[in-house]
Short mmCIF file of C-alpha atoms in Angstrom, two decimals:
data_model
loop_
_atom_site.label_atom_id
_atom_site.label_comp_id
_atom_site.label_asym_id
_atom_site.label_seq_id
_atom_site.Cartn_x
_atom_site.Cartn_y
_atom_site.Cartn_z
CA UNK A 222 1.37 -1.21 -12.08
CA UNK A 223 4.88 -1.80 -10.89
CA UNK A 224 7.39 -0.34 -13.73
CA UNK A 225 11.09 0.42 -14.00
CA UNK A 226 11.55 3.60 -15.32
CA UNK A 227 12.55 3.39 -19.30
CA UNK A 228 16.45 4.14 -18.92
CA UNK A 229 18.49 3.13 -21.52
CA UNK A 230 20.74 0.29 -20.00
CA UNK A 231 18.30 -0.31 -17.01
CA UNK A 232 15.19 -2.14 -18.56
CA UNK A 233 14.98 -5.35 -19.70
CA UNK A 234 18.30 -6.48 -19.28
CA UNK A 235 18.25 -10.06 -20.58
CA UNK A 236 16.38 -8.94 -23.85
CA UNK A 237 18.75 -5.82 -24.35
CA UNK A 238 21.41 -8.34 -24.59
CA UNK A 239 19.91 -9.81 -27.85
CA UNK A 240 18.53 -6.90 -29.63
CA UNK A 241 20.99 -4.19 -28.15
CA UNK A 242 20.01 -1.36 -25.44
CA UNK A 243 18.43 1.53 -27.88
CA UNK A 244 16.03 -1.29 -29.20
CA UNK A 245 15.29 -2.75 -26.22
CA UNK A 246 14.78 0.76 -24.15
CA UNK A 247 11.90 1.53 -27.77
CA UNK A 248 10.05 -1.92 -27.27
CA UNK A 249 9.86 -0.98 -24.00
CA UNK A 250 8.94 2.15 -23.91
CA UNK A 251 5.96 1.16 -26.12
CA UNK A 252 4.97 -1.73 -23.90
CA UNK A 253 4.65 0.69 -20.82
CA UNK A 254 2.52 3.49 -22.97
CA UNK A 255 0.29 0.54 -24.32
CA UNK A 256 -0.55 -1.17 -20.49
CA UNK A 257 -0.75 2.49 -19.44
CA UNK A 258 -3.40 3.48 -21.93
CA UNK A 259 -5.23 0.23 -21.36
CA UNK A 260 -5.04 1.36 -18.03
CA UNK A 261 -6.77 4.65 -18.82
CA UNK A 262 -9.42 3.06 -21.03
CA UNK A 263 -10.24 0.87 -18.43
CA UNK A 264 -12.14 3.79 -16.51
CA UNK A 265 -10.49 2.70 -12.97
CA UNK A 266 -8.10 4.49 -10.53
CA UNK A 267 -5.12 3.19 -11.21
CA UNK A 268 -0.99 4.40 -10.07
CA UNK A 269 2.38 3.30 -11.49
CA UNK A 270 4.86 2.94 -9.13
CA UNK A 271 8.08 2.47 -10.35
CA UNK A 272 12.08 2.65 -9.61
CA UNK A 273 14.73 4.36 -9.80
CA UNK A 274 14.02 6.95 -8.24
CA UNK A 275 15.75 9.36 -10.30
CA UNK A 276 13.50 7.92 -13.14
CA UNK A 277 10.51 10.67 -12.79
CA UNK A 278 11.42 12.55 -15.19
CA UNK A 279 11.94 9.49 -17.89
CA UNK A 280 8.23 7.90 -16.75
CA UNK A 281 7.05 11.48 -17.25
CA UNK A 282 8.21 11.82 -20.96
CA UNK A 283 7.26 8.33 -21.76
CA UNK A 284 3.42 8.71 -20.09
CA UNK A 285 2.88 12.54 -20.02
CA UNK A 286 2.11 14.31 -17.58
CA UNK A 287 -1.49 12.81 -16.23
CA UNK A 288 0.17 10.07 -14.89
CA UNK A 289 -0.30 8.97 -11.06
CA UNK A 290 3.04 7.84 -10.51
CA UNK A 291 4.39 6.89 -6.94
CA UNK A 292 7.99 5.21 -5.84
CA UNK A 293 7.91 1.11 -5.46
CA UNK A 294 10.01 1.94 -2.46
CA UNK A 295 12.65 -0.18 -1.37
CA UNK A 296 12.97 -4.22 -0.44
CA UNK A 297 12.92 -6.95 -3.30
CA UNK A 298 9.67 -7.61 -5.69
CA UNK A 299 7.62 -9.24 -3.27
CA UNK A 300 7.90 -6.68 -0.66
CA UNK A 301 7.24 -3.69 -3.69
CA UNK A 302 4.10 -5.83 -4.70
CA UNK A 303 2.89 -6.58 -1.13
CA UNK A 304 3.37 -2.48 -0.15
CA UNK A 305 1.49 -1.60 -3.51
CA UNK A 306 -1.42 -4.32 -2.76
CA UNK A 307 -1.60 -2.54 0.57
CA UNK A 308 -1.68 0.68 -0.39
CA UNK A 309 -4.19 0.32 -2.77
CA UNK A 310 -6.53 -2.04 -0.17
CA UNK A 311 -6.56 0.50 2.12
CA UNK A 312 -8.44 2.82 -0.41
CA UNK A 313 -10.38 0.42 -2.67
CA UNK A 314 -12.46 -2.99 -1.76
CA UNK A 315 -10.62 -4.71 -4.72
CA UNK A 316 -6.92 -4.49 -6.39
CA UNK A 317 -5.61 -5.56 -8.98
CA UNK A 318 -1.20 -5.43 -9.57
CA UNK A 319 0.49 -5.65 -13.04
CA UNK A 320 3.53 -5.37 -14.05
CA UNK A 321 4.85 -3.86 -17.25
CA UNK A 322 5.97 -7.40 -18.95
CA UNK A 323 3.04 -7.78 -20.72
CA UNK A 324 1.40 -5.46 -23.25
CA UNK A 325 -1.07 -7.62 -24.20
CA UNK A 326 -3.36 -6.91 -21.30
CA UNK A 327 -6.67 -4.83 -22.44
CA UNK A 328 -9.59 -3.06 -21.01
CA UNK A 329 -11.56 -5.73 -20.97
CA UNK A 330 -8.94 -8.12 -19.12
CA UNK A 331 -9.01 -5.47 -16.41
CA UNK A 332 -13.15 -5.22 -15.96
CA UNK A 333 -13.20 -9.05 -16.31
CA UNK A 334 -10.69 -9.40 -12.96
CA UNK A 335 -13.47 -7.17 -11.59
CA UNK A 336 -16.24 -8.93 -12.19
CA UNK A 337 -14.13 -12.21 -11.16
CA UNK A 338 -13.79 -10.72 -7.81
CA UNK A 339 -17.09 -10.43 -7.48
CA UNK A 340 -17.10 -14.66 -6.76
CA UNK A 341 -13.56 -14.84 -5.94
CA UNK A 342 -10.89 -13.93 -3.56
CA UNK A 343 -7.86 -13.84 -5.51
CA UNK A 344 -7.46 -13.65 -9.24
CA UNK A 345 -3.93 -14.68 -10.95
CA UNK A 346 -3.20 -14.23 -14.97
CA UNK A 347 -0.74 -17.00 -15.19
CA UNK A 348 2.56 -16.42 -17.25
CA UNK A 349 3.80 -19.11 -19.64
CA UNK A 350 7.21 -18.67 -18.14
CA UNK A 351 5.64 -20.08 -14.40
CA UNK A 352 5.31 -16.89 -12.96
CA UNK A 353 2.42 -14.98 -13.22
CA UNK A 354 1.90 -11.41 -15.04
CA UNK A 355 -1.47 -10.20 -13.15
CA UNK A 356 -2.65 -10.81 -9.37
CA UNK A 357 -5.82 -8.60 -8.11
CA UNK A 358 -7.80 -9.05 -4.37
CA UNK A 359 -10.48 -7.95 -2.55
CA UNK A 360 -9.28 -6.60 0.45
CA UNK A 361 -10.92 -9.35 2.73
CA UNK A 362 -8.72 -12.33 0.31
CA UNK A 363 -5.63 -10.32 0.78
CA UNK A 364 -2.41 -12.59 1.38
CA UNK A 365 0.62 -10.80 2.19
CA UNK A 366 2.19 -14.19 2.74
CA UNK A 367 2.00 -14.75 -1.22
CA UNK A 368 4.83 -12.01 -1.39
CA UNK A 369 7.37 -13.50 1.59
CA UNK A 370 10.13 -15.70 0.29
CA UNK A 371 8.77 -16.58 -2.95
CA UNK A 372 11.65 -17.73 -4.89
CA UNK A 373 10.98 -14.78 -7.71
CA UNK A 374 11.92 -15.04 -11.56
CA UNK A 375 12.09 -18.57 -11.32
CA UNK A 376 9.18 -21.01 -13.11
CA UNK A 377 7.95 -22.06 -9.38
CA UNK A 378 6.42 -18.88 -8.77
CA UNK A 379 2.87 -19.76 -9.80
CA UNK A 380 3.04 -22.72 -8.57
CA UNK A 381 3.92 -21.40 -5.23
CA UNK A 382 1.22 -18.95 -4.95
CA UNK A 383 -1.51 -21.35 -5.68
CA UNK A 384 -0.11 -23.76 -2.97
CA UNK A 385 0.13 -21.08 -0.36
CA UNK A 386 -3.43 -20.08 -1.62
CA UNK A 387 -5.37 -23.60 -1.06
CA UNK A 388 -8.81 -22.64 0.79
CA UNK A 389 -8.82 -19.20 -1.21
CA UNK A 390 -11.16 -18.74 -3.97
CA UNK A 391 -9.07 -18.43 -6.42
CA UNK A 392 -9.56 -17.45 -10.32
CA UNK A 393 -7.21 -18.10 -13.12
CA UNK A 394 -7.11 -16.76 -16.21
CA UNK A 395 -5.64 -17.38 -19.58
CA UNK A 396 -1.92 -17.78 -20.05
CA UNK A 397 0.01 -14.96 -21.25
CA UNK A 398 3.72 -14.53 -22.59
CA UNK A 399 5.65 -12.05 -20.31
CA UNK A 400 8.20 -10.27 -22.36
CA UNK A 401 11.87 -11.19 -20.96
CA UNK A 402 13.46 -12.89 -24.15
CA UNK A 403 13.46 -12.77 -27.36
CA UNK A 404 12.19 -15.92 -27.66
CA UNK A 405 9.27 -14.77 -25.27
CA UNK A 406 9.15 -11.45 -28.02
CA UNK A 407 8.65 -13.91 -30.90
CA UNK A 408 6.26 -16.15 -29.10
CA UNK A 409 4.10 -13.29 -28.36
CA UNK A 410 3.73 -12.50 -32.16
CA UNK A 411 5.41 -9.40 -32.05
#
């Protein structure tokens, strides 16, 4: 999971400016324990990697202290999601990359993207804004190219990926509401 660290001012920036920075730093700091213990439940490996760097100590106190947490390292999103994809290829025969947008995501989500990669390459949980809020591979369907000049937080991004993706086996899963706005916050039911 790629996750900013939960610093008041520095998450969620465009919903903090509707609901205020103390309320916005609580929803999510909830969001990241819920994906983390669906995470856990899940029963695999899994590591958070997340930014600032001076934010240890704040993903610490929000996870506890069993946490595999790692730096995302430096370059923009697509070069932190690419290096985390890598990372975890060169370990595993299948990965799977979330980031901390969506705390709907279960258990079950997670061992379904495992048994999808069983048929597939490439499995993408689109997001209703046109990005997407889940990717996963198997290391031979690995497509660093996916991460290079994408134009990022823009509605194309899906889009995008599946073009550059054509002769892939690619699986898509249901749509999901990432959690940016509070429009996004209401349409999500929460």
């Amino acid at each position: 999971m790629l996750a900013k660290a939960p610093i008041l001012g520095f998450v969620k920036t465009r919903l903090a400016r509707e609901l205020g920075d103390e309320a916005t730093l609580g929803l999510y700091r909830w969001m990241l324990q819920n994906l983390h213990q669906s995470l856990q439940e899940s029963g695999y490996s899994y590591e958070i990697a997340y930014t600032p760097p001076e934010g240890f100590e704040a993903m610490r106190e929000a996870l506890g202290g069993e946490s595999a947490l790692s730096l995302q390292g430096e370059g923009d999103l697509g070069a932190k999601m690419e290096r985390a994809l890598r990372d975890a290829l060169s370990h595993h025969s299948k990965a799977l990359l979330i980031g901390s947008d969506t705390p709907t995501l279960t258990p079950e989500l997670f061992r379904r993207v495992d048994e999808l990669l069983q048929n597939h390459e490439i499995v993408i949980g689109p997001a209703k804004d046109g990005g997407y809020y889940l990717i996963a591979f198997t290391q031979e369907g690995f497509m660093p190219e996916l991460f290079h000049a994408m134009p990022w937080s823009t509605s194309l991004v899906l889009q995008e990926t599946l073009q550059r993706a054509r002769g892939k086996r690619v699986a898509l899963l249901e749509e999901r509401e990432d959690i940016d706005t509070l429009e996004a916050l209401m349409r999500a039911g929460f």
